[in-house]
Coordinates of C-alpha atoms in Angstrom, one line a residue:
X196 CA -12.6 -0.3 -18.6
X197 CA -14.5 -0.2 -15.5
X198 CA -11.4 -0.5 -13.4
X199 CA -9.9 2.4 -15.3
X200 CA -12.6 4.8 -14.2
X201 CA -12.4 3.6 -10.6
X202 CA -9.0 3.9 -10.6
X203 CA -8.9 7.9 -12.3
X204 CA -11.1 8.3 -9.8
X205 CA -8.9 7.3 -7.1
X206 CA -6.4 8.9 -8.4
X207 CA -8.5 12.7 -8.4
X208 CA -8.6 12.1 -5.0
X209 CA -5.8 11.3 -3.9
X210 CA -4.5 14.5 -5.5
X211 CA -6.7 16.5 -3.8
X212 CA -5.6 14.8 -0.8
X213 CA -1.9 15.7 -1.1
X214 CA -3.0 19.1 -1.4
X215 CA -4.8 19.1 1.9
X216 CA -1.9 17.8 3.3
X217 CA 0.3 20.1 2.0
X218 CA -1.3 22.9 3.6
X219 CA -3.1 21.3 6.6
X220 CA -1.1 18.4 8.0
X221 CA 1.7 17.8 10.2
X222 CA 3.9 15.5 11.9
X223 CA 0.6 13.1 12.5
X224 CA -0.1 13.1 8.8
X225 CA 3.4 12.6 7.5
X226 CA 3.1 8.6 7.4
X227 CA -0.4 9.0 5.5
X228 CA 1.1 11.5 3.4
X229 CA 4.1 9.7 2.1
X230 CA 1.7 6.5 1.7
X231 CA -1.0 8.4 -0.4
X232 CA 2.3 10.4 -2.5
X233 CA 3.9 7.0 -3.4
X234 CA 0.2 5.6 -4.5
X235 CA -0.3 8.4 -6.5
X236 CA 2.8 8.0 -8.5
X237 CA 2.2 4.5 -9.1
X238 CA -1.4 5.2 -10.1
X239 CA -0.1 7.6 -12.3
X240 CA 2.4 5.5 -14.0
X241 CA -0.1 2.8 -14.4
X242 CA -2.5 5.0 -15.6
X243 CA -0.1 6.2 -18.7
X244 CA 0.9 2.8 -19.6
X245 CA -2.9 1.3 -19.8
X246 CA -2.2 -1.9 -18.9
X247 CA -6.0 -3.4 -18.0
X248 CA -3.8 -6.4 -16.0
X249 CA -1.8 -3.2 -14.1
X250 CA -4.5 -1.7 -13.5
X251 CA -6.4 -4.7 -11.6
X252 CA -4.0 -5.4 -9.9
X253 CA -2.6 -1.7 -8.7
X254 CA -6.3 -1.3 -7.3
X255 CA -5.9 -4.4 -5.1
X256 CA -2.4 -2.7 -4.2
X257 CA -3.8 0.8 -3.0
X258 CA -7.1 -0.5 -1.3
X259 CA -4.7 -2.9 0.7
X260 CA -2.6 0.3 1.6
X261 CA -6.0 2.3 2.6
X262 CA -7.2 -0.1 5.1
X263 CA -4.3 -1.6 6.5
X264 CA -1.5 1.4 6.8
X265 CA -4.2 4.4 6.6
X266 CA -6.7 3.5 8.9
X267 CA -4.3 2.9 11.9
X268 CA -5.2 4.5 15.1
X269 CA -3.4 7.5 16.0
X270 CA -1.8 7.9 12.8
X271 CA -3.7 6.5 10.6
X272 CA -5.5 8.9 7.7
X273 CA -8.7 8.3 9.2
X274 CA -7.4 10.4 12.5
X275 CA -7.2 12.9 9.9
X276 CA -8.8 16.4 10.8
X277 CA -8.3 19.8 9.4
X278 CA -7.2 22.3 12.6
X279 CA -7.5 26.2 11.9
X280 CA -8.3 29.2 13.8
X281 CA -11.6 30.2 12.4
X282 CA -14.4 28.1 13.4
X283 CA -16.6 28.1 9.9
X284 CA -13.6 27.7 7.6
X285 CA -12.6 24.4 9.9
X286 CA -15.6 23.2 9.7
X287 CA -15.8 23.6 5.5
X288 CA -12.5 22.3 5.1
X289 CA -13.4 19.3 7.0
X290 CA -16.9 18.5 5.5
X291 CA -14.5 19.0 2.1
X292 CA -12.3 16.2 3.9
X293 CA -15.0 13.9 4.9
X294 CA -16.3 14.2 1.7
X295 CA -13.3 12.6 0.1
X296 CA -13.2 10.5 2.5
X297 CA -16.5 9.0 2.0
X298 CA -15.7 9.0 -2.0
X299 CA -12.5 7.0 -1.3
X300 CA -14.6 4.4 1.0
X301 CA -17.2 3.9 -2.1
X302 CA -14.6 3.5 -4.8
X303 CA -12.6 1.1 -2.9
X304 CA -15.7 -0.7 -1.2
X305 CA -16.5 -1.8 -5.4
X306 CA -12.5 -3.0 -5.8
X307 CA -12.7 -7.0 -5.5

């Protein structure tokens, strides 16, 4: 059930994700956007039908989508930064980025 857990936890991110780029991204992020909306509903659906096999091979799936369409330069995800007016809340909504970011890279670093 290891791959489960990994995979929920993929999931929680890539949630919060979509709501960063609902109210932070724009035309740059709309490739990563629609890549990390159509993983999340297939995550989803895999999740409710608890298939262990699904699962495995889903994870294989989304980390090939992560580093090969989402770390493209330019548009890639990794590109990725959080633009607003004031200073200090730019800078917390970026660490709050980066720190998803860096989740994403651990979770996906332990997919085989």
């Amino acid at each position: 059930m290891i791959e489960r857990e990994l995979l929920e936890n993929i999931f929680t991110c890539y949630k919060e994700l979509l709501k960063i780029f609902y109210t932070d991204g724009d035309s740059r992020s709309m490739y990563a956007e629609r890549i990390f909306r159509i993983d999340t509903k297939l995550i989803e659906e895999v999740l409710i039908r608890s298939d262990d096999k699904d699962i495995q091979e889903l994870l294989g799936v989304v980390k090939k989508h992560y580093n090969g369409h989402l770390s493209v330069p330019r548009d890639g995800f990794s590109e990725f930064h959080i633009y607003r007016e004031n200073f200090e809340e730019m800078r917390e909504a970026n660490l709050k980025l980066e720190k998803i970011k860096n989740e994403l890279e651990k979770y996906f670093d332990s997919v085989k």
